[in-house]
Amino acid sequence: MNRIPADAAWRSLFEGLPEALWLVDAQSLDVVFCNPAAVALAGRPAEAMEGQPVYTLAATPEDVAFWMQDLPALRAGIHSHSSMLRGDGRLVPVDRRVAAIDAIGPDGAGAPLLVLGMVDRSEQAAIQGELERLLCELRATLDSAADGMLVCDMAGRVRAFNQRLALLWNLPDELLVERDDAALETHMARQVVDADAYRARLLGIAQFPEEETTDILHLRSGTVIERRSVPQISHGRPMGRVYSFRDLTLQHAAQKRIEQLAYSDVLTGLPNRLLLSRCVASAIEEVAVSGGGFAILFIDLDRFKIINDSLGHLFGDRVLQLVAQRLQGCLRQSDMLCRLGGDEFVIHLHASGAEVAESVARRILDEMRQPFMLDGMGFSIQCSIGIALHPRDGATLDDLIKQADTAMYRVKERGRGSYGFYQPQMNADLLSRMQLEHAMRQALDQGHFAVHYQPQVEMATGRIVGAEALLRWNDPVMGPVSPGVFIPLAEESGYIVTLGAWVLEQAIREAAEWMRAGTPLMVAVNVSALEFRQPGFVERLVSLLRSHRLPASLLELELTETILLQDAREMEQRLAALAALGVGLSIDDFGTGYSSLAYLKKLAIHKLKIDQSFVRGLPDDESDRAIIEAIVHIGRALRIQVVAEGVETPEQRQALQAMECHYFQGFLLAPGLPAQAFRTLVAQPPPAVP
């Protein structure tokens, strides 16, 4: 039995321990001492626990049952996972130990004591729960797949398979309820017409763990299966292999058309334009007889030249092969994917109208947004898609490809990474665009542009703490022109640099006026990627601050994630220079794009702006709530303030405040206001916080 000296010595020892400890009189079961770590874990002062029965700390039936035992059973101790009910009502998972010791009293006699120790397991419990959730999601994902899925490790041991696999291979019930890898392999080999060739092919696949493979399997039942295998890569090394099995019984005859070398693209193995021409000619004849129609999709990879220029054409060719595989996976067996050349692809969607074409285009865009991995290097590829419909948009393949190409270029003009249908008025739209651009370039000198200011409000107090500068255009002929129309046009034409420089100067001048009027407020200015990359941007900004005598701390630049991910090293240096001046930096429309969050850790970011598309669904949309809560948690963890845009209702504000969002802006308080109207609003007392 452990024996410890009485009073001062053990108190000094226990008080310095990081583990939460309570000393309990083994006879009376009263708490005689608790250390500071116990006070912190329980969320109760020591005087509220010392002198009280230890079972007041019990939070589970198991705890109560333990403390109701006789003394020998208590002295035997326990080590288990349990829960601690804190003073604030929160239940905390803990690792609990109880052990017996003897304390030596002043007369030398032993006084039996029990030591209750607890360690907070909140983080471990959260990790375990997340792992269990991920495993459930993985199982649900596998079972929802249309193809049979089989996941194996590098040694060929089965890690998972789905219900579709069991159906395709007619697995017996005993293999579904009890794991037996050898029996599963034997059963599958027996189902194949040529079992020896099947086993030999598996051995060949195992010898090249980094390669993707595709095979056709003929089962004894008459089923024809396409087997595709993809290596699982972790840190650039294969960790296992995923097999997918697709039933091609009905489509196998049609699949033979791509086996003819004369009709295939040499690089990707896809059908070439000659085979596409024959396919479309047949479809046109079918439409002429029975009606209906089909769709042609023209796909161009955005900025693919960067891959060829930076990594070489051989690498680029292999990337095109990966792209071809992904595109093919988005189509039906009756559709045809063709590579025209370079980074251009054409898809013929058999017997499809606008609705099917749109669905396929969206599926392709979603698939292409997923990261690519080649030679241990991760990268992203985006594409633009134009769609033409037969017979509406053309009578021949050449006509349809031309119209789809025109629609694709319109998509690129509007920002890339999307899809669009051909419209007869597109040529007329080009003329309209030229006229709009001309009017925009004249508007600045003619005084038709103005800067409005939308207040940014502190969530807790309702106090206006700053404003975002917003560019507005009111044309004498066209009337108000939406920023959603002229801002993209300005970016495409490069005129955004001139407009951005003018807005920045106007905003700094106005913020200086606010300061001299006794109401210093932060002014936030959007900066486009093109403007930010201009030589001398930082120097011009410093000159403006100096000439208008505005402290740098009252200026905030709103940047997009795209800026931070392009020319990362140069951008990091430029942002560091701005941060050194004291200029605030915020990320606009945070969370709306796919990007790495590493820049939040290494760059001097002060604010994250939640895009209004997430705020719009509050307070009812659970997905929007989850996204906003995640952004707020990121901000809190990195000590970055969070601003919500587009707040229009008291309910939205209350929901954001409950999630501890710091600031908001939106029509709930005011839209973008002219400078004088904004000054009047600032002069008024803030409204009461609900």
XYZ file of C-alpha atoms in Angstrom:
690
model
C 0.000 0.000 0.000
C 1.304 3.470 -0.891
C 1.919 5.771 2.067
C 2.373 9.510 1.851
C 3.281 12.150 4.460
C 0.450 14.193 5.884
C -0.840 17.640 5.051
C 1.688 20.208 3.753
C 3.964 17.804 1.893
C 1.287 16.004 -0.117
C -0.636 19.217 -0.694
C 2.472 20.807 -2.210
C 3.042 17.690 -4.324
C -0.547 17.349 -5.605
C -1.078 21.048 -6.269
C 1.755 21.032 -8.799
C 0.464 18.075 -10.807
C -1.197 18.746 -14.195
C -3.673 15.887 -13.669
C -6.947 16.707 -11.904
C -6.852 15.012 -8.468
C -9.284 14.700 -5.582
C -8.387 13.102 -2.198
C -11.345 11.258 -0.707
C -11.768 9.992 2.858
C -12.275 6.234 2.351
C -14.580 6.005 5.368
C -16.875 8.994 4.906
C -16.381 9.313 1.106
C -16.038 13.086 1.577
C -13.636 15.082 -0.592
C -10.831 16.338 1.653
C -8.717 18.037 -0.997
C -8.722 18.913 -4.711
C -5.832 20.418 -6.655
C -5.984 23.407 -9.063
C -6.212 21.091 -12.079
C -9.357 19.537 -10.556
C -10.850 22.990 -10.024
C -10.208 23.853 -13.702
C -11.616 20.560 -15.021
C -14.744 20.615 -12.821
C -15.400 24.311 -13.358
C -16.140 24.643 -9.631
C -14.218 26.347 -6.822
C -12.357 24.106 -4.402
C -14.568 25.130 -1.468
C -17.625 23.893 -3.401
C -16.118 20.387 -3.616
C -14.032 19.940 -0.453
C -16.134 18.595 2.401
C -18.791 17.316 -0.026
C -19.549 13.643 -0.766
C -17.506 12.433 -3.692
C -20.572 10.989 -5.431
C -21.698 14.583 -6.105
C -19.048 14.464 -8.822
C -20.617 11.333 -10.348
C -22.127 11.922 -13.780
C -22.933 8.382 -14.936
C -24.711 5.346 -13.409
C -21.360 3.563 -13.451
C -19.842 6.264 -11.229
C -22.717 6.101 -8.744
C -22.529 2.288 -8.589
C -18.775 2.429 -7.963
C -18.991 4.821 -5.000
C -21.800 2.748 -3.408
C -19.457 -0.265 -2.979
C -17.959 -1.373 0.333
C -14.520 -0.185 1.421
C -12.490 -3.198 0.124
C -14.012 -2.813 -3.317
C -13.311 0.924 -3.298
C -9.707 0.363 -2.227
C -9.292 -2.051 -5.149
C -9.669 1.018 -7.382
C -10.856 1.419 -10.978
C -9.540 2.686 -14.316
C -12.109 3.482 -16.973
C -13.515 6.087 -19.310
C -16.280 8.159 -17.774
C -17.709 11.689 -17.817
C -17.370 14.762 -15.610
C -20.333 17.142 -15.178
C -18.804 20.615 -14.995
C -20.224 23.467 -13.001
C -21.425 25.119 -16.231
C -23.540 22.052 -17.063
C -21.217 20.744 -19.799
C -20.491 17.011 -19.803
C -16.783 16.374 -20.428
C -15.448 12.895 -21.365
C -12.560 11.893 -19.049
C -10.099 9.106 -18.337
C -10.740 8.209 -14.660
C -8.551 6.405 -12.135
C -9.242 5.636 -8.453
C -6.481 4.262 -6.209
C -6.082 3.803 -2.451
C -3.279 5.315 -0.364
C -2.502 5.658 3.323
C -1.760 9.101 4.773
C 0.378 9.318 7.918
C -1.248 11.431 10.618
C 0.567 13.361 13.373
C 0.478 10.309 15.639
C 1.916 8.105 12.922
C -1.305 6.228 12.377
C -2.514 5.526 8.819
C -5.638 7.250 7.526
C -7.065 5.465 4.448
C -7.599 7.793 1.519
C -8.737 7.321 -2.049
C -7.180 9.299 -4.901
C -9.573 10.180 -7.746
C -7.721 11.308 -10.874
C -9.224 12.494 -14.136
C -7.791 13.564 -17.504
C -9.849 15.481 -20.076
C -10.535 13.262 -23.106
C -12.540 15.832 -25.111
C -10.015 16.033 -27.941
C -9.580 12.247 -28.178
C -13.347 11.702 -28.081
C -13.873 14.281 -30.815
C -11.206 12.654 -32.997
C -12.700 9.201 -32.438
C -16.172 10.491 -33.280
C -14.906 12.145 -36.441
C -13.138 8.950 -37.512
C -16.321 6.945 -36.940
C -18.301 9.497 -38.948
C -15.818 9.347 -41.813
C -15.974 5.566 -41.849
C -19.780 5.698 -41.999
C -19.602 8.216 -44.835
C -17.122 6.023 -46.702
C -19.392 3.014 -46.379
C -22.441 5.031 -47.491
C -20.468 6.406 -50.442
C -19.345 2.973 -51.548
C -22.849 1.511 -51.253
C -24.376 4.403 -53.229
C -22.007 3.931 -56.173
C -23.527 2.623 -59.395
C -20.439 0.474 -59.997
C -19.162 -2.412 -57.937
C -16.260 -1.240 -55.759
C -13.459 -3.302 -54.199
C -10.694 -1.694 -52.120
C -7.500 -3.645 -51.366
C -4.188 -2.887 -49.691
C -0.799 -3.445 -51.327
C -0.776 -7.070 -50.169
C -4.134 -7.720 -51.805
C -6.055 -7.895 -48.514
C -9.649 -6.675 -48.840
C -10.386 -3.453 -46.990
C -13.902 -2.747 -48.249
C -16.443 -3.591 -50.936
C -19.989 -2.427 -51.684
C -23.348 -4.070 -52.293
C -23.132 -3.538 -56.040
C -20.013 -5.727 -56.149
C -21.873 -8.467 -54.278
C -24.675 -8.360 -56.856
C -22.401 -8.311 -59.921
C -20.313 -11.245 -58.692
C -23.171 -13.122 -57.005
C -21.314 -13.334 -53.692
C -22.714 -15.941 -51.257
C -24.119 -14.773 -47.921
C -21.254 -16.220 -45.878
C -18.767 -13.924 -47.631
C -20.925 -10.923 -46.768
C -21.051 -11.574 -43.014
C -17.596 -13.029 -42.319
C -14.316 -11.815 -43.777
C -12.432 -14.448 -45.776
C -10.132 -12.899 -48.398
C -8.982 -16.207 -49.824
C -12.548 -17.464 -50.256
C -13.578 -14.200 -51.895
C -10.687 -14.361 -54.392
C -11.480 -18.012 -55.186
C -15.165 -17.262 -55.717
C -14.471 -14.366 -58.095
C -11.960 -16.407 -60.099
C -14.537 -19.188 -60.516
C -17.055 -16.732 -61.949
C -14.715 -15.739 -64.821
C -14.652 -17.689 -68.089
C -10.837 -17.865 -68.077
C -9.823 -18.136 -64.407
C -6.106 -18.620 -65.164
C -5.924 -15.466 -67.299
C -7.875 -13.632 -64.592
C -5.336 -14.559 -61.887
C -2.380 -13.816 -64.173
C -3.750 -10.365 -64.923
C -4.119 -9.610 -61.210
C -0.482 -10.563 -60.683
C 0.517 -8.273 -63.553
C -1.424 -5.359 -62.060
C 0.305 -5.927 -58.705
C 3.731 -5.600 -60.369
C 2.973 -2.032 -61.431
C 1.370 -0.467 -58.332
C 1.302 3.097 -59.705
C -0.481 2.361 -62.984
C -4.174 2.644 -63.764
C -5.661 -0.263 -65.705
C -8.849 -1.115 -67.578
C -9.887 -4.663 -68.521
C -12.946 -6.427 -69.918
C -14.027 -9.530 -67.981
C -16.415 -12.188 -69.337
C -18.269 -14.020 -66.576
C -19.700 -17.542 -66.889
C -23.156 -16.046 -66.368
C -22.801 -14.133 -69.658
C -22.209 -10.790 -67.963
C -19.512 -8.564 -69.451
C -17.784 -6.339 -66.892
C -15.391 -3.466 -67.321
C -12.829 -3.598 -64.521
C -10.926 -0.405 -63.826
C -8.240 -0.215 -61.186
C -6.761 2.959 -59.750
C -3.880 3.113 -57.269
C -4.430 4.823 -53.933
C -1.590 7.315 -53.554
C -0.445 8.818 -50.247
C 2.525 11.192 -50.123
C 3.430 10.145 -53.643
C 3.542 6.430 -52.873
C 0.937 3.716 -53.630
C -0.870 2.484 -50.505
C -3.467 0.233 -52.110
C -5.733 -0.153 -55.112
C -9.402 0.554 -55.849
C -11.184 -1.677 -58.354
C -14.445 -0.583 -59.962
C -16.649 -2.979 -61.911
C -19.197 -1.708 -64.448
C -21.742 -3.926 -66.168
C -21.196 -3.516 -69.930
C -23.267 -6.447 -71.086
C -25.715 -4.395 -73.154
C -23.189 -1.854 -74.397
C -20.296 -4.167 -75.171
C -21.046 -4.380 -78.889
C -21.047 -0.586 -79.239
C -17.768 -0.364 -77.305
C -15.935 -2.152 -80.130
C -16.097 0.964 -82.288
C -13.145 2.529 -80.437
C -10.947 -0.524 -81.015
C -10.292 0.495 -84.585
C -6.982 2.323 -84.680
C -7.961 4.284 -87.764
C -10.700 6.023 -85.813
C -8.758 6.707 -82.616
C -6.691 9.543 -81.262
C -3.111 8.311 -80.861
C -2.449 10.091 -77.563
C -5.635 9.379 -75.618
C -7.141 6.443 -77.463
C -10.348 8.419 -77.876
C -12.318 8.468 -81.128
C -10.983 11.006 -83.584
C -12.966 13.454 -85.716
C -13.449 10.916 -88.516
C -15.260 8.474 -86.250
C -17.185 11.343 -84.652
C -18.299 12.450 -88.135
C -19.666 8.979 -88.897
C -21.412 8.813 -85.546
C -23.015 12.250 -85.938
C -24.005 11.544 -89.562
C -25.863 8.457 -88.359
C -27.511 10.494 -85.580
C -28.622 13.151 -88.100
C -30.248 10.467 -90.257
C -31.985 9.050 -87.188
C -33.337 12.483 -86.254
C -34.607 13.010 -89.817
C -36.578 9.758 -89.618
C -37.846 9.677 -86.049
C -37.394 13.234 -84.805
C -35.714 14.256 -81.562
C -32.215 15.673 -81.536
C -28.776 15.536 -79.933
C -26.195 17.867 -78.402
C -22.582 18.750 -79.195
C -20.340 19.938 -76.362
C -17.108 21.785 -77.191
C -14.629 21.621 -74.285
C -11.458 23.692 -73.996
C -9.058 23.444 -71.043
C -8.472 26.860 -69.478
C -4.860 28.095 -69.422
C -3.506 24.650 -70.331
C -0.550 26.381 -71.999
C 0.839 27.073 -68.519
C 1.256 23.320 -67.914
C 3.045 22.770 -71.227
C 5.301 25.808 -70.753
C 6.225 25.079 -67.136
C 6.336 21.257 -67.034
C 6.954 20.318 -70.647
C 4.851 18.859 -73.428
C 5.451 15.245 -72.387
C 3.964 15.974 -68.977
C 1.163 17.883 -70.681
C 0.381 14.877 -72.888
C 0.020 12.657 -69.833
C -2.266 15.233 -68.256
C -4.441 15.139 -71.379
C -4.725 11.382 -70.933
C -5.938 11.890 -67.362
C -8.409 14.527 -68.531
C -9.720 12.178 -71.212
C -10.320 9.493 -68.580
C -12.260 11.884 -66.381
C -14.377 13.182 -69.226
C -15.145 9.656 -70.384
C -16.291 8.761 -66.882
C -18.975 11.456 -67.052
C -20.695 9.978 -70.132
C -23.050 7.181 -71.031
C -22.009 4.302 -73.258
C -24.170 5.732 -76.048
C -22.284 9.063 -76.006
C -18.976 9.745 -77.746
C -15.969 11.737 -76.553
C -13.581 12.928 -79.265
C -10.285 14.777 -79.038
C -10.008 17.325 -81.821
C -6.392 18.174 -81.028
C -4.398 20.103 -78.464
C -6.526 20.646 -75.392
C -9.854 20.676 -77.248
C -12.464 17.928 -76.892
C -15.895 17.430 -78.462
C -18.705 15.319 -77.004
C -21.694 13.944 -78.887
C -24.598 13.334 -76.492
C -26.847 10.804 -78.142
C -30.597 11.584 -78.209
C -30.180 14.453 -75.754
C -31.782 17.858 -75.421
C -30.839 20.974 -73.493
C -31.665 19.489 -70.081
C -29.411 16.454 -70.491
C -26.635 18.583 -72.030
C -26.740 20.961 -69.089
C -26.634 18.079 -66.598
C -23.605 16.545 -68.322
C -21.819 19.918 -68.490
C -22.291 20.423 -64.770
C -21.069 16.904 -64.044
C -17.932 17.544 -66.106
C -17.221 20.838 -64.343
C -17.641 19.213 -60.927
C -15.349 16.343 -61.878
C -12.680 18.627 -63.338
C -12.623 20.720 -60.155
C -11.279 17.710 -58.258
C -7.464 17.817 -57.855
C -5.266 15.891 -60.297
C -2.220 13.919 -59.155
C 0.660 12.936 -61.445
C 4.217 11.975 -60.459
C 3.455 12.990 -56.892
C 2.450 16.492 -58.008
C -1.003 17.854 -57.297
C -2.548 20.410 -59.642
C -5.916 21.717 -60.818
C -7.406 22.052 -64.293
C -10.459 24.074 -65.224
C -12.427 23.906 -68.462
C -14.966 25.965 -70.402
C -17.835 24.287 -72.268
C -19.954 25.482 -75.196
C -23.137 23.636 -76.156
C -24.957 23.468 -79.500
C -28.166 21.535 -80.188
C -29.232 19.729 -83.356
C -31.298 20.575 -85.326
C -31.848 23.993 -83.755
C -28.286 25.321 -84.057
C -26.961 23.531 -87.141
C -27.583 20.878 -89.753
C -24.042 19.435 -89.958
C -21.266 18.500 -87.545
C -19.119 21.395 -88.803
C -21.938 23.855 -88.111
C -22.578 22.440 -84.655
C -18.882 22.460 -83.684
C -18.593 26.069 -84.901
C -21.623 27.178 -82.856
C -20.492 25.273 -79.762
C -17.025 26.825 -80.161
C -18.623 30.292 -80.280
C -20.583 29.534 -77.103
C -17.409 28.274 -75.427
C -15.535 31.497 -76.188
C -18.424 33.459 -74.704
C -17.950 31.439 -71.518
C -14.249 32.313 -71.490
C -15.096 36.007 -71.910
C -17.295 35.788 -68.836
C -14.652 34.322 -66.601
C -14.028 30.712 -67.710
C -14.790 27.562 -65.746
C -18.462 27.300 -66.751
C -20.745 26.303 -69.627
C -23.068 28.091 -72.035
C -25.511 27.362 -74.859
C -25.161 28.847 -78.322
C -27.625 31.661 -78.977
C -28.251 33.218 -82.406
C -27.906 36.698 -80.956
C -24.340 36.086 -79.785
C -22.912 38.012 -82.723
C -25.217 40.898 -81.891
C -24.112 40.602 -78.257
C -20.513 41.087 -79.332
C -21.475 44.450 -80.851
C -23.390 45.381 -77.710
C -20.347 44.486 -75.624
C -18.113 46.748 -77.719
C -20.553 49.636 -77.274
C -20.765 49.068 -73.521
C -16.984 49.002 -73.192
C -16.693 52.253 -75.161
C -19.291 53.952 -72.920
C -17.484 52.689 -69.819
C -14.165 54.150 -70.932
C -15.839 57.539 -71.506
C -17.844 57.499 -68.267
C -14.968 58.205 -65.890
C -13.917 61.446 -67.600
C -17.570 62.497 -67.947
C -18.279 62.089 -64.213
C -20.741 59.227 -64.532
C -18.927 57.038 -61.991
C -19.322 57.535 -58.232
C -18.138 55.793 -55.078
C -20.785 54.759 -52.570
C -20.107 53.506 -49.065
C -21.854 50.626 -47.302
C -21.446 50.696 -43.518
C -19.801 47.841 -41.661
C -21.382 47.336 -38.245
C -20.078 45.821 -35.041
C -22.382 42.905 -34.296
C -22.431 43.251 -30.521
C -23.037 47.030 -30.269
C -24.612 48.072 -33.575
C -21.887 50.714 -33.921
C -20.645 51.630 -37.419
C -16.926 50.868 -37.444
C -16.118 51.205 -41.127
C -17.408 51.125 -44.682
C -16.788 49.288 -47.935
C -16.217 51.493 -50.979
C -18.464 50.416 -53.871
C -18.184 51.655 -57.477
C -21.441 52.749 -59.117
C -22.119 53.761 -62.755
C -25.153 55.821 -63.744
C -25.138 56.332 -67.509
C -27.283 59.195 -68.912
C -28.581 56.925 -71.707
C -28.583 53.403 -70.223
C -29.374 54.457 -66.653
C -27.789 52.605 -63.711
C -25.474 49.845 -64.944
C -25.073 46.882 -62.596
C -21.552 46.250 -61.230
C -22.177 42.615 -62.145
C -22.183 43.770 -65.778
C -19.422 46.345 -66.025
C -16.920 44.959 -63.459
C -16.318 41.681 -65.381
C -16.069 43.714 -68.597
C -13.529 46.028 -66.986
C -11.496 43.044 -65.788
C -11.514 41.355 -69.190
C -10.482 44.548 -70.978
C -7.879 45.580 -68.392
C -9.714 48.851 -67.684
C -10.193 47.653 -64.106
C -6.712 48.993 -63.343
C -7.805 52.551 -64.168
C -11.130 52.219 -62.341
C -9.496 50.584 -59.304
C -6.903 53.354 -59.008
C -9.664 55.999 -59.134
C -11.787 54.233 -56.489
C -8.790 53.825 -54.197
C -7.986 57.543 -54.336
C -11.631 58.556 -53.789
C -11.960 56.232 -50.805
C -8.757 57.454 -49.172
C -9.825 61.077 -49.679
C -13.248 60.390 -48.127
C -11.771 58.481 -45.162
C -9.478 61.436 -44.502
C -12.560 63.705 -44.409
C -14.222 61.401 -41.870
C -11.117 61.543 -39.698
C -10.914 65.349 -39.829
C -14.635 65.515 -38.942
C -13.939 63.605 -35.733
C -15.348 60.225 -36.845
C -12.364 58.148 -37.957
C -13.599 54.976 -39.683
C -11.916 52.136 -41.530
C -12.563 52.232 -45.286
C -12.345 48.928 -47.209
C -11.480 48.960 -50.926
C -11.716 45.997 -53.310
C -8.530 45.405 -55.289
C -8.606 43.251 -58.422
C -5.887 40.722 -59.172
C -4.768 42.695 -62.224
C -4.508 45.952 -60.289
C -2.698 44.329 -57.380
C -0.043 42.893 -59.687
C 0.734 46.258 -61.269
C 4.324 47.460 -60.735
C 4.479 50.247 -58.200
C 1.117 49.449 -56.593
C 2.473 49.642 -53.041
C 4.426 52.826 -53.781
C 1.340 54.521 -55.259
C -0.698 53.499 -52.226
C 1.885 54.993 -49.861
C 1.870 58.216 -51.871
C -1.930 58.488 -51.624
C -1.912 57.904 -47.866
C 0.798 60.501 -47.428
C -0.822 63.151 -49.642
C -4.230 62.837 -47.928
C -2.684 62.370 -44.468
C -4.654 59.231 -43.754
C -3.145 56.746 -41.275
C -2.565 53.386 -42.913
C -4.508 51.732 -40.089
C -7.733 53.301 -41.436
C -7.373 51.602 -44.846
C -8.267 48.010 -45.578
C -7.733 46.197 -48.884
C -10.182 43.451 -49.830
C -8.471 40.731 -51.860
C -9.720 37.535 -53.456
C -8.237 34.105 -52.781
C -7.155 34.023 -56.428
C -4.692 36.856 -55.816
C -3.057 34.957 -52.971
C -2.657 31.784 -55.009
C -1.153 33.398 -58.125
C 2.579 34.146 -58.052
C 2.519 33.154 -54.389
C 6.047 34.329 -53.538
C 5.662 37.764 -55.123
C 2.220 38.220 -53.555
C 3.559 37.223 -50.146
C 6.262 39.889 -50.363
C 3.775 42.532 -51.472
C 1.323 41.661 -48.703
C 4.104 41.729 -46.130
C 5.033 45.251 -47.256
C 1.404 46.382 -46.888
C 1.103 44.766 -43.469
C 4.292 46.503 -42.361
C 2.686 49.832 -43.285
C -0.296 48.996 -41.084
C -2.795 48.539 -43.930
C -5.504 46.006 -43.080
C -5.962 42.983 -45.363
C -9.191 41.018 -45.731
C -10.247 38.063 -47.907
C -13.420 38.837 -49.859
C -16.053 36.150 -50.630
C -14.183 33.686 -48.428
C -15.130 30.053 -48.966
C -16.674 30.376 -52.431
C -13.751 28.812 -54.311
C -11.521 25.753 -54.106
C -8.168 26.696 -52.659
C -5.603 25.917 -49.997
C -5.965 27.629 -46.626
C -2.221 27.657 -46.001
C -2.037 31.359 -46.807
C -4.174 32.170 -43.735
C -1.377 30.875 -41.552
C 1.567 32.544 -43.223
C 0.075 35.849 -44.419
C -0.964 38.868 -42.324
C -4.714 38.539 -42.943
C -6.935 40.578 -40.610
C -10.471 39.745 -41.750
C -12.467 37.084 -43.563
C -15.632 38.196 -45.385
C -18.423 35.619 -45.551
C -20.064 35.750 -48.969
C -23.745 36.719 -49.000
C -24.616 33.454 -50.761
C -24.037 31.702 -47.408
C -25.870 34.367 -45.381
C -28.949 34.282 -47.612
C -30.177 30.930 -46.263
C -30.000 31.896 -42.590
C -31.397 31.052 -40.135
C -33.044 27.923 -41.562
C -30.550 26.438 -44.036
C -28.414 23.935 -42.123
C -25.727 23.801 -44.843
C -25.267 27.582 -44.780
C -25.129 27.542 -40.972
C -22.491 24.822 -41.006
C -20.328 26.695 -43.534
C -20.563 29.977 -41.622
C -19.793 28.282 -38.306
C -16.729 26.667 -39.890
C -15.497 30.044 -41.195
C -16.068 31.679 -37.799
C -14.168 28.851 -36.080
C -11.281 29.282 -38.527
C -11.229 32.994 -37.803
C -11.322 32.449 -34.053
C -8.569 29.843 -34.170
C -6.298 32.127 -36.231
C -7.383 35.329 -34.433
C -8.886 36.754 -37.617
C -12.053 38.847 -37.472
C -15.052 37.755 -39.534
C -17.470 40.006 -41.472
C -20.789 38.778 -42.912
C -22.003 40.382 -46.159
C -25.564 40.688 -47.440
C -27.362 40.749 -44.058
C -30.942 41.803 -44.819
C -33.127 40.584 -41.935
C -32.986 40.753 -38.123
C -33.175 36.942 -38.069
C -30.005 36.680 -40.151
C -28.202 39.082 -37.845
C -29.334 37.218 -34.727
C -28.160 33.913 -36.182
C -24.764 35.404 -37.053
C -24.440 36.980 -33.617
C -25.215 33.639 -31.991
C -22.362 32.139 -34.049
C -20.057 34.927 -32.720
C -19.511 36.646 -36.050
C -17.791 39.994 -35.377
C -19.240 42.388 -37.970
C -21.895 42.581 -40.669
C -22.915 44.750 -43.608
C -26.031 44.709 -45.724
C -29.420 46.199 -46.450
C -30.553 45.556 -42.849
C -28.798 48.803 -41.986
C -28.189 50.463 -45.356
C -27.191 49.825 -48.988
C -24.193 51.547 -50.510
C -24.751 55.274 -49.886
C -23.354 58.404 -51.541
C -20.647 60.055 -49.457
C -22.892 62.762 -47.962
C -25.686 60.322 -47.104
C -23.150 58.061 -45.424
C -21.829 60.954 -43.329
C -25.399 61.719 -42.219
C -25.945 58.096 -41.221
C -22.721 57.998 -39.221
C -23.765 61.146 -37.327
C -26.907 59.406 -36.055
C -26.824 57.321 -32.849
C -26.561 53.571 -33.488
C -29.833 51.618 -33.331
C -30.499 49.450 -30.297
C -29.069 45.965 -30.533
C -31.894 43.382 -30.485
